[in-house]
């Protein structure tokens, strides 16, 4: 899990005997081989592809290896609204998912402790959507929120929506879909931290003149920071690269395309492999920077 | 809250008709208590007697089912914990793991917007001699140090009332003794009212001005430690606070000076003023260290109670004193503590001996001890085995 990445259990190992380190190396070998084969090689290939140049007088989709760094400039120039939109949508979805999941996880993990049966039941309900493919679930939402659907016609009948307004195809629909799809990824890490939250700290806080809100802000939130960081990362990273919710086939429209949709289109439709590869690398780099700053700022390594 | 609400001295605590029911059981039954300002008050009792619940009620962490709580004359029954001029040293310390020691201590001051919280926190840490560890995190400290931080975090707020919930429970014996002394010293220095909850009778007696012995949600007896020890009113207090030898018999003589009961044909007297009941079946008790052991029958005397002859069934030497177990037909097994003024024990297993004590040292109880004493366990293994067997037989018969 993401937790391991931030753990600061910097147990400085004693200089182990050589024989021991050889065994450790041997045990690590399968993992290293796997990573080289399925992570490092594609990554190198991706970097090389991103620098390719179109073959002179070649067909569409024919490229040669080169050092054509202008690819990056071109994709940023052409697709910067998509890049910004992706991170904007992902941020909005993360915030909404956190706002929705925190009270839910708090209820399951802290308030429902006295009723273990209710606790398990609620956890099952959080996980239950996983039993159905998320493509199907997203399609179902498309049906439920389409212009002819009961929900939208009712809203229009009640004049809560303009008669000619749509919901599917709007940014709101995409953010709604992203939020919905990532809520379990937010709730579960939050639950695991809040489940272990020692309520005696909360009592100590209120004993030391902190109002319920101050206890929440000064004690509960800092103590649940590992769950918040893990949950937001597990939501933000995949949401930024998501290409299902924003797709026109699902909840998106022409002007809600995210970077994932652009990459997909460039790879599969336009056969512009260098552009797609360059966009992928930009996405990866930006996420790495954001995550790095975020983890550093939240200071969670102290808590784990 | 304003800084002006800092207490200059402790405030008194009054509990009026407190009752606390949890689903399925009653933790506290009609508790009335008055703790004067500036005193060190100990609530002593076995686990499950309701003492921690009492503390939580005063802190505001639980709500009473009925009754009122007054601190310094002000009714705080319906106020929230953060609105009460009370701080608690928790049994688990509950130091915030995400804050430094300094921030932990300054937490309460910051919440109350007290000026210069950092310097005040340093000052409190100096009081418990831990200022050099101010920048550390709680988990980097030892148990005893954490305990002292918890204490500093509470007293830095100068609460009118400081609640201590068995804060020494997790410490080893030596550190415990040291902390008991420190706590007492700090209490005298800062002049706050301390309410200390413990199940350790020695701790309660050495530290507190007033001890209240609690049993089954009620206060059995309250008073100065010496008064409680020398003149227990009930069998529970007699056995929970130290050890006692108890004899039950019918009253055979009742004058203006003494009440005497018949124990297996022998007259055992207790001064009228030290007896809670003067007629019917009365239980007379005496502390083991008040007894003298004799190898020959001592001369009968109206000022002395004599039991015997009995047989010594166990001798255990513990350095300062020797504990003898003497079986006297009809009176049961009697525990005697004898100072080691001679080299080695003066009696041996199998010896026939007499036991005597000054009538003035007897005390008469208000109740009769249960058949199987709950706290007789610290006499010897034989009596524990006997208790177990009796309990098992009772269970099988049910």
XYZ file of C-alpha atoms in Angstrom:
702
model
C 0.000 0.000 0.000
C 0.905 3.614 -0.251
C 1.624 3.642 3.483
C 4.913 1.889 3.059
C 6.247 4.671 0.899
C 6.031 7.218 3.709
C 7.068 5.121 6.616
C 9.968 6.637 8.436
C 10.888 3.482 10.305
C 14.433 4.144 9.324
C 15.804 1.141 11.122
C 19.447 1.451 10.317
C 20.480 -2.156 9.875
C 23.655 -3.328 11.467
C 26.317 -4.074 8.888
C 25.141 -7.616 8.213
C 27.518 -10.440 7.420
C 28.215 -10.803 3.729
C 26.533 -14.192 3.484
C 23.281 -12.755 4.784
C 23.249 -9.935 2.238
C 23.775 -12.453 -0.553
C 20.695 -14.364 0.535
C 18.749 -11.104 0.667
C 19.934 -10.266 -2.836
C 18.909 -13.714 -4.045
C 15.447 -13.277 -2.548
C 15.123 -9.852 -4.160
C 16.108 -11.178 -7.609
C 12.618 -12.183 -8.843
C 11.242 -8.792 -7.873
C 14.109 -6.943 -9.516
C 13.784 -9.018 -12.697
C 10.062 -8.375 -12.785
C 10.517 -4.639 -12.344
C 13.238 -4.452 -15.014
C 11.098 -6.403 -17.461
C 7.720 -4.802 -16.861
C 8.503 -1.370 -15.461
C 11.932 -0.207 -16.506
C 11.835 -1.495 -20.094
C 8.439 0.076 -20.910
C 9.533 3.300 -19.248
C 12.700 3.474 -21.345
C 10.687 2.573 -24.418
C 8.182 5.309 -23.549
C 10.925 7.909 -23.195
C 12.476 6.850 -26.503
C 9.082 6.890 -28.240
C 8.361 10.359 -26.910
C 11.452 11.637 -28.736
C 10.681 9.981 -32.093
C 10.280 11.955 -35.307
C 7.892 11.146 -38.157
C 9.505 9.052 -40.932
C 10.254 11.115 -43.995
C 7.758 10.298 -46.745
C 6.361 7.561 -44.472
C 2.730 6.635 -43.769
C 0.725 7.887 -40.845
C 1.937 6.171 -37.681
C 5.469 5.518 -38.943
C 8.191 7.009 -36.783
C 11.954 6.814 -36.417
C 14.060 7.115 -33.280
C 15.456 10.598 -32.930
C 16.000 13.294 -30.325
C 12.964 15.284 -31.283
C 12.388 17.124 -27.972
C 10.082 19.560 -29.763
C 7.400 16.867 -29.283
C 7.098 18.031 -25.682
C 6.730 21.653 -26.676
C 4.134 20.737 -29.274
C 1.969 18.633 -26.930
C 2.086 21.187 -24.138
C 1.208 23.870 -26.662
C -1.659 21.852 -28.106
C -3.014 20.198 -24.985
C -2.279 22.518 -22.019
C -6.016 23.072 -21.413
C -6.445 19.299 -21.110
C -3.513 19.002 -18.728
C -4.821 21.784 -16.520
C -8.353 20.397 -16.701
C -7.126 16.948 -15.659
C -5.486 18.203 -12.515
C -8.384 20.539 -11.801
C -10.936 17.742 -12.097
C -8.743 15.343 -10.117
C -8.307 17.934 -7.361
C -12.034 18.650 -7.233
C -12.855 14.919 -7.146
C -10.279 14.385 -4.378
C -11.725 17.201 -2.293
C -15.300 15.973 -2.749
C -14.310 12.359 -2.071
C -12.494 13.425 1.101
C -15.436 15.530 2.258
C -17.748 12.589 1.657
C -15.484 9.815 2.941
C -14.131 11.376 6.121
C -17.444 11.489 7.996
C -18.303 8.068 6.614
C -14.968 6.544 7.668
C -15.192 8.314 11.030
C -18.611 6.851 11.636
C -17.568 3.326 10.647
C -14.181 3.455 12.379
C -14.984 5.350 15.575
C -18.699 5.720 16.245
C -19.660 2.202 15.131
C -17.040 0.519 17.348
C -19.704 -0.424 19.830
C -21.655 -2.311 17.173
C -19.192 -4.594 15.348
C -21.946 -6.025 13.173
C -22.972 -2.599 11.879
C -19.316 -1.793 11.341
C -18.727 -4.860 9.157
C -21.976 -4.314 7.294
C -21.052 -0.729 6.447
C -17.586 -1.777 5.333
C -19.120 -4.391 3.032
C -21.351 -1.678 1.597
C -18.316 0.496 0.904
C -16.526 -2.354 -0.855
C -19.601 -3.840 -2.576
C -19.384 -1.663 -5.735
C -16.058 -3.351 -6.510
C -17.979 -6.517 -7.372
C -19.332 -4.808 -10.478
C -17.036 -3.531 -13.220
C -16.565 0.192 -12.889
C -17.252 0.585 -16.614
C -20.724 -0.815 -16.053
C -21.282 1.358 -13.022
C -20.215 4.466 -14.888
C -22.482 3.540 -17.782
C -25.309 3.051 -15.318
C -24.745 6.587 -14.019
C -24.858 7.826 -17.592
C -28.294 6.250 -17.926
C -29.442 7.545 -14.551
C -28.347 11.108 -15.303
C -29.235 11.306 -18.976
C -31.639 13.960 -20.209
C -34.578 11.541 -20.340
C -33.856 10.002 -16.947
C -36.236 10.213 -14.033
C -33.758 12.254 -11.998
C -33.235 14.947 -14.623
C -36.882 15.134 -15.750
C -37.956 15.461 -12.114
C -35.420 18.222 -11.493
C -36.651 20.012 -14.574
C -40.287 19.537 -13.550
C -39.440 21.118 -10.211
C -37.689 23.992 -12.028
C -34.446 23.143 -10.231
C -32.839 22.765 -13.659
C -33.377 24.850 -16.761
C -35.534 23.039 -19.350
C -32.745 22.991 -21.931
C -29.913 22.100 -19.485
C -27.954 18.853 -19.549
C -26.024 17.075 -16.892
C -24.098 14.402 -18.790
C -21.320 15.887 -20.839
C -20.685 18.687 -18.356
C -17.603 19.103 -16.136
C -19.876 18.550 -13.125
C -20.829 15.121 -14.445
C -17.177 14.145 -14.960
C -16.207 15.312 -11.475
C -19.245 13.504 -10.102
C -18.158 10.291 -11.845
C -14.562 10.592 -10.658
C -15.685 11.284 -7.091
C -18.085 8.362 -7.119
C -15.566 5.915 -8.565
C -12.796 6.790 -6.123
C -14.781 7.050 -2.899
C -13.879 3.492 -1.780
C -10.179 4.240 -2.373
C -10.546 7.253 -0.114
C -12.744 5.609 2.508
C -10.712 2.460 3.122
C -7.363 4.061 4.052
C -9.213 6.631 6.147
C -11.068 3.831 7.881
C -7.883 1.901 8.672
C -6.378 4.948 10.411
C -9.551 6.059 12.167
C -10.261 2.525 13.325
C -7.028 2.688 15.332
C -7.672 6.227 16.573
C -7.336 6.161 20.344
C -10.337 8.115 21.603
C -8.494 8.757 24.859
C -6.509 11.424 22.983
C -9.793 13.114 22.152
C -10.817 12.997 25.796
C -7.448 14.445 26.772
C -8.003 17.230 24.239
C -11.392 18.178 25.637
C -9.997 17.918 29.158
C -7.381 20.507 28.108
C -10.002 23.119 27.214
C -10.327 22.300 23.496
C -13.854 22.651 22.110
C -15.136 19.740 19.998
C -14.130 21.601 16.830
C -10.646 22.348 18.189
C -10.231 18.709 19.223
C -11.123 17.703 15.680
C -8.700 20.182 14.121
C -5.821 19.812 16.567
C -6.030 16.124 17.480
C -8.271 14.045 15.220
C -7.083 15.448 11.883
C -3.341 15.257 12.674
C -3.719 11.733 14.026
C -5.595 10.623 10.912
C -3.106 12.301 8.556
C -1.639 8.977 7.320
C -5.106 7.917 6.163
C -5.805 11.314 4.600
C -2.510 11.268 2.673
C -2.946 7.666 1.512
C -6.587 8.227 0.540
C -5.978 11.468 -1.336
C -3.039 9.956 -3.231
C -5.010 6.835 -4.099
C -7.717 9.129 -5.454
C -5.756 11.970 -7.003
C -3.167 9.950 -8.957
C -5.557 7.610 -10.809
C -8.164 10.355 -11.186
C -5.661 12.648 -12.926
C -4.951 9.958 -15.507
C -8.508 8.654 -15.801
C -9.914 8.460 -19.332
C -13.226 6.674 -18.702
C -15.365 9.182 -16.811
C -14.424 12.106 -19.062
C -14.902 10.097 -22.249
C -17.787 11.003 -24.529
C -18.988 7.400 -24.260
C -19.508 7.849 -20.554
C -20.126 11.021 -18.568
C -17.996 13.499 -20.517
C -18.548 15.717 -23.514
C -16.474 17.425 -26.200
C -15.104 20.058 -23.845
C -14.448 17.869 -20.805
C -11.610 15.834 -22.310
C -8.843 15.047 -19.853
C -5.218 14.174 -20.504
C -6.078 10.464 -20.378
C -8.540 10.871 -23.234
C -5.962 12.760 -25.275
C -3.325 10.082 -24.711
C -5.819 7.397 -25.630
C -6.844 9.227 -28.787
C -3.241 9.845 -29.839
C -2.226 6.244 -29.280
C -5.241 4.428 -30.649
C -6.886 6.777 -33.133
C -4.392 9.356 -34.431
C -1.473 6.925 -34.157
C 0.668 9.850 -32.995
C 2.778 7.688 -30.657
C 5.435 10.316 -29.823
C 2.780 12.824 -28.746
C 1.016 10.237 -26.581
C 4.294 9.145 -25.017
C 5.337 12.726 -24.336
C 1.986 13.456 -22.692
C 2.296 10.309 -20.537
C 5.709 11.390 -19.336
C 4.494 14.905 -18.587
C 1.573 13.452 -16.614
C 3.922 11.192 -14.674
C 6.405 13.973 -13.934
C 3.768 16.443 -12.775
C 2.164 13.833 -10.498
C 5.562 12.953 -9.030
C 6.277 16.591 -8.238
C 2.819 17.197 -6.746
C 2.969 14.038 -4.628
C 6.493 14.795 -3.469
C 5.586 18.298 -2.326
C 2.356 17.071 -0.757
C 3.962 14.309 1.285
C 6.736 16.615 2.378
C 4.292 19.347 3.386
C 1.882 17.097 5.253
C 4.771 15.771 7.339
C 3.182 12.366 7.667
C 6.466 10.523 8.000
C 6.423 11.557 11.651
C 3.209 9.697 12.299
C 3.955 6.379 10.683
C -11.858 31.263 28.284
C -9.866 34.099 29.675
C -6.539 33.895 31.410
C -8.073 35.432 34.492
C -9.771 32.128 35.146
C -6.487 30.709 36.325
C -7.064 29.373 39.784
C -4.910 30.925 42.477
C -5.597 27.948 44.673
C -7.665 24.825 44.561
C -11.431 24.822 44.747
C -13.582 22.459 46.687
C -15.504 19.722 44.981
C -18.961 18.681 46.060
C -20.853 15.710 44.718
C -24.528 15.608 45.626
C -26.533 12.416 45.190
C -24.559 11.253 42.190
C -25.854 8.195 40.440
C -24.444 6.683 37.275
C -26.129 3.844 35.442
C -24.702 2.135 32.417
C -26.829 -0.201 30.335
C -26.976 -3.356 32.430
C -25.368 -2.145 35.656
C -25.179 0.675 38.128
C -21.645 1.990 38.564
C -22.404 4.557 41.253
C -25.262 4.512 43.698
C -26.105 7.773 45.463
C -22.635 9.202 46.030
C -22.202 12.225 48.268
C -18.755 13.652 48.674
C -17.152 16.856 49.799
C -13.506 17.553 49.122
C -12.137 20.712 50.743
C -9.984 23.081 48.694
C -6.266 22.441 48.696
C -6.458 18.907 49.991
C -5.025 15.718 48.618
C -7.953 13.351 48.450
C -7.653 9.690 47.500
C -10.466 7.476 46.268
C -9.407 3.955 47.057
C -11.120 0.800 45.957
C -10.846 -2.420 44.002
C -11.296 -2.389 40.236
C -14.932 -2.008 39.250
C -15.900 -0.153 42.422
C -16.829 2.999 40.493
C -13.847 5.177 41.378
C -12.718 5.829 37.801
C -16.331 6.521 36.818
C -16.485 9.109 39.621
C -13.368 10.760 38.236
C -14.757 10.803 34.700
C -17.977 12.333 35.982
C -16.032 15.134 37.645
C -13.963 15.684 34.479
C -17.149 15.797 32.425
C -16.241 12.800 30.299
C -19.367 11.011 31.531
C -22.749 12.439 32.419
C -24.362 11.462 35.712
C -27.764 9.766 35.557
C -28.784 11.821 38.576
C -27.186 14.241 41.007
C -25.145 17.420 40.877
C -21.442 18.238 40.681
C -20.181 21.497 42.149
C -16.668 22.863 41.772
C -15.873 25.830 43.965
C -19.582 26.194 44.684
C -20.502 26.446 40.993
C -22.760 23.810 39.472
C -20.903 22.276 36.526
C -23.137 19.212 36.053
C -24.311 20.219 32.593
C -21.100 21.797 31.280
C -18.794 20.166 28.747
C -15.339 18.894 29.757
C -13.535 21.795 28.053
C -15.561 24.300 30.067
C -14.598 22.857 33.460
C -11.672 24.194 35.510
C -10.437 20.639 35.857
C -7.491 18.749 34.399
C -6.830 15.049 34.387
C -3.657 12.992 34.466
C -4.848 9.937 32.585
C -3.877 6.404 33.443
C -2.590 5.983 29.890
C -1.071 9.521 30.008
C -2.718 10.175 26.589
C 0.117 12.440 25.469
C -0.524 13.578 21.899
C 1.896 11.546 19.756
C 1.974 14.134 16.965
C 3.231 16.942 19.181
C 6.486 17.593 20.965
C 6.625 17.469 24.743
C 6.585 21.266 24.812
C 3.537 21.494 22.563
C 1.773 18.867 24.645
C 2.312 20.934 27.770
C 1.366 24.176 26.045
C -1.820 22.675 24.532
C -4.165 23.710 27.325
C -2.612 27.200 27.594
C -3.016 27.809 23.863
C -6.655 26.731 23.979
C -7.305 29.235 26.726
C -5.336 31.943 24.897
C -3.047 32.401 27.867
C -0.214 34.795 27.192
C 3.258 33.395 26.703
C 2.331 29.695 26.633
C 5.818 28.560 25.647
C 7.562 30.036 28.679
C 4.886 28.783 31.030
C 5.219 25.318 29.500
C 8.979 25.418 29.993
C 8.409 26.434 33.592
C 6.061 23.477 34.177
C 8.583 21.145 32.572
C 11.289 22.492 34.854
C 9.061 21.677 37.811
C 9.037 18.008 36.775
C 12.717 18.230 35.762
C 12.150 17.414 32.107
C 12.812 20.743 30.441
C 15.814 19.311 28.611
C 13.497 16.918 26.734
C 11.049 19.620 25.578
C 11.771 19.077 21.882
C 11.242 15.310 21.955
C 8.140 13.364 21.004
C 6.266 11.443 23.728
C 7.152 8.024 22.305
C 10.861 8.831 22.768
C 10.405 9.066 26.548
C 10.326 6.373 29.202
C 7.160 5.550 31.114
C 8.178 7.559 34.160
C 9.106 10.578 32.051
C 5.807 10.385 30.163
C 4.011 10.286 33.479
C 5.760 13.452 34.569
C 4.961 15.166 31.264
C 1.301 14.221 31.733
C 1.462 15.785 35.169
C 3.144 18.942 33.839
C 0.556 19.188 31.042
C -2.198 19.163 33.660
C -0.733 21.410 36.358
C 0.539 24.054 33.930
C -3.117 25.084 33.558
C -3.423 25.645 37.294
C -6.766 23.845 37.416
C -8.921 24.365 40.467
C -9.046 20.606 40.681
C -6.521 18.078 39.441
C -7.742 14.564 38.789
C -5.278 11.692 38.864
C -6.502 8.431 37.393
C -4.093 5.797 38.718
C -1.258 7.661 37.032
C 1.374 5.540 38.745
C -0.182 2.229 37.789
C 2.184 1.469 34.932
C 5.395 2.311 36.775
C 7.682 -0.125 38.533
C 7.831 -0.128 42.301
C 10.911 2.041 42.784
C 9.814 4.727 40.326
C 6.374 4.580 41.847
C 7.652 5.418 45.318
C 9.745 8.238 43.893
C 6.801 9.656 41.931
C 4.518 9.424 44.961
C 6.905 11.658 46.870
C 7.244 14.061 43.937
C 3.482 14.283 43.475
C 2.995 15.045 47.135
C 5.699 17.715 47.022
C 4.218 19.311 43.906
C 0.760 19.316 45.451
C 2.086 21.126 48.503
C 4.004 23.579 46.303
C 1.163 24.540 43.979
C -1.607 24.220 46.560
C -4.149 22.714 44.172
C -6.901 20.294 45.103
C -5.884 16.791 44.064
C -8.357 13.979 43.584
C -6.389 10.773 43.222
C -7.966 7.484 42.212
C -6.057 4.334 43.035
C -6.412 0.714 44.003
C -3.076 0.751 45.825
C -3.827 1.190 49.530
C -0.248 1.996 50.424
C -0.145 4.723 47.770
C -3.408 6.211 49.029
C -2.238 6.191 52.636
C 1.201 7.691 52.030
C 0.005 10.481 49.731
C -3.461 11.576 50.729
C -4.733 13.775 53.557
C -8.105 12.098 53.292
C -8.855 8.658 51.955
C -12.290 7.447 50.916
C -12.637 3.701 50.539
C -15.099 2.882 47.781
C -16.897 -0.395 47.278
C -19.668 -1.304 44.853
C -20.360 2.294 43.880
C -20.532 3.631 47.408
C -18.136 5.165 49.890
C -17.687 2.720 52.740
C -15.623 4.963 54.969
C -13.768 8.227 54.706
C -11.160 9.861 56.872
C -7.490 10.461 57.538
C -5.324 7.452 56.634
C -4.421 6.739 60.294
C -8.037 6.946 61.408
C -9.142 4.607 58.630
C -6.412 2.126 59.407
C -6.772 2.127 63.168
C -10.544 2.221 63.278
C -12.167 0.623 60.243
C -15.955 0.607 60.355
C -16.710 -2.247 58.009
C -15.237 -5.647 57.210
C -14.476 -4.438 53.698
C -12.365 -1.526 54.923
C -10.718 -3.706 57.578
C -9.550 -6.116 54.911
C -8.941 -3.814 51.966
C -6.849 -1.328 53.904
C -4.180 -3.565 55.351
C -4.868 -6.915 56.993
C -7.163 -7.679 59.885
C -8.033 -10.549 62.189
C -11.800 -10.655 62.623
C -13.801 -12.585 65.225
C -17.579 -12.727 65.207
C -19.594 -13.589 68.295
C -22.665 -12.736 70.350
C -22.370 -9.849 72.789
C -22.114 -11.283 76.326
C -21.297 -8.162 78.243
C -22.017 -4.495 77.595
C -20.852 -1.917 80.112
C -20.259 1.785 79.736
C -16.601 1.071 78.982
C -16.429 -2.125 76.963
C -18.470 -4.453 74.791
C -17.409 -8.106 75.011
C -18.283 -10.880 72.610
C -17.998 -14.616 73.023
C -15.547 -16.185 70.576
C -15.465 -19.985 70.981
C -15.964 -19.644 74.714
C -13.384 -16.911 75.174
C -14.306 -13.325 76.035
C -12.999 -10.755 73.550
C -13.515 -7.129 74.525
C -13.608 -3.885 72.572
C -13.984 -0.343 73.977
C -17.521 0.995 73.520
C -16.221 4.051 71.695
C -14.473 1.866 69.142
C -17.458 -0.389 68.469
C -20.044 0.466 65.821
C -22.652 -1.904 67.257
C -23.284 -2.838 70.863
C -25.739 -5.733 70.679
C -26.390 -8.968 68.802
C -23.701 -10.589 66.670
C -20.714 -8.279 66.590
C -17.460 -8.651 64.695
C -14.375 -7.597 66.584
C -11.123 -7.063 64.757
C -7.500 -6.349 65.479
C -4.520 -5.551 63.251
C -1.858 -8.287 63.001
C 0.974 -6.068 64.257
C -0.937 -5.277 67.467
C -0.780 -8.918 68.560
C 1.777 -10.436 70.906
C 2.709 -14.079 70.819
C 3.345 -16.006 74.056
C 4.764 -19.476 74.623
C 3.035 -19.727 78.032
C -0.491 -18.636 78.913
C -0.317 -14.956 79.919
C -2.133 -13.944 83.125
C -5.770 -12.925 82.593
C -6.288 -9.159 82.776
C -9.311 -6.952 82.064
C -7.201 -4.702 79.838
C -5.956 -7.553 77.633
C -7.641 -9.970 75.265
C -6.085 -13.423 75.288
C -6.752 -16.194 72.781
C -5.264 -19.661 72.922
C -3.821 -22.074 73.035
C -3.351 -22.384 69.304
C -0.827 -23.981 67.028
C 1.621 -22.158 64.787
C 0.984 -23.457 61.266
C 3.199 -21.167 59.224
C 6.144 -18.872 59.856
C 7.465 -16.535 57.187
C 10.430 -14.314 57.809
C 10.503 -11.013 55.914
C 13.455 -9.175 57.418
C 11.856 -6.396 59.422
C 9.136 -8.622 60.762
C 7.998 -12.207 60.863
C 4.494 -13.307 59.942
C 3.012 -16.157 61.967
C -0.179 -17.996 61.159
C -1.749 -19.376 64.298
C -4.702 -21.756 64.157
C -6.899 -21.384 67.238
C -9.798 -23.822 67.550
C -13.078 -21.920 67.146
C -11.411 -18.601 66.293
C -9.915 -19.595 62.955
C -6.487 -18.761 61.575
C -4.926 -15.635 62.996
C -2.195 -13.567 61.369
C 0.449 -12.089 63.650
C 3.189 -9.670 62.578
C 6.035 -9.603 65.014
C 8.991 -7.217 64.916
C 12.278 -9.043 64.714
C 13.777 -7.773 67.934
C 15.524 -11.073 68.468
C 17.558 -13.018 65.969
C 15.191 -15.258 64.038
C 11.626 -16.294 64.833
C 10.549 -16.713 68.419
C 8.110 -19.511 67.598
C 8.238 -22.387 65.175
C 5.706 -24.405 63.218
C 3.942 -26.805 65.549
C 4.477 -24.746 68.718
C 1.524 -24.206 71.022
C 1.133 -20.487 71.645
C -1.176 -17.885 73.143
C -2.039 -14.581 71.572
C -2.812 -11.375 73.394
C -3.522 -7.762 72.607
C -4.518 -4.613 74.365
C -8.308 -4.209 74.492
C -7.815 -0.616 73.331
C -6.524 -1.942 70.012
C -9.717 -3.846 69.208
C -12.278 -2.379 66.864
C -15.905 -3.376 66.478
C -17.369 -3.451 62.966
C -20.788 -2.369 61.796
C -21.219 -5.470 59.654
C -20.295 -9.140 59.636
C -17.696 -10.353 57.103
C -18.842 -12.540 54.239
C -18.310 -16.280 54.633
C -15.578 -16.231 52.033
C -13.603 -13.051 52.426
C -12.881 -11.294 49.170
C -9.490 -10.111 50.228
C -8.365 -12.982 52.372
C -6.229 -14.084 49.463
C -3.079 -12.555 50.835
C -2.901 -14.819 53.868
C -1.576 -18.094 52.510
C -1.967 -20.493 49.646
C -3.965 -22.928 51.748
C -6.777 -20.458 52.285
C -6.802 -19.609 48.579
C -7.116 -23.313 47.790
C -9.903 -23.598 50.359
C -11.712 -20.630 48.811
C -11.398 -22.094 45.344
C -12.744 -25.428 46.547
C -15.687 -23.773 48.280
C -16.436 -21.680 45.213
C -16.320 -24.768 43.025
C -18.622 -26.729 45.358
C -21.050 -23.808 45.414
C -20.968 -23.659 41.648
C -21.610 -27.398 41.288
C -24.539 -27.221 43.660
C -26.176 -24.421 41.686
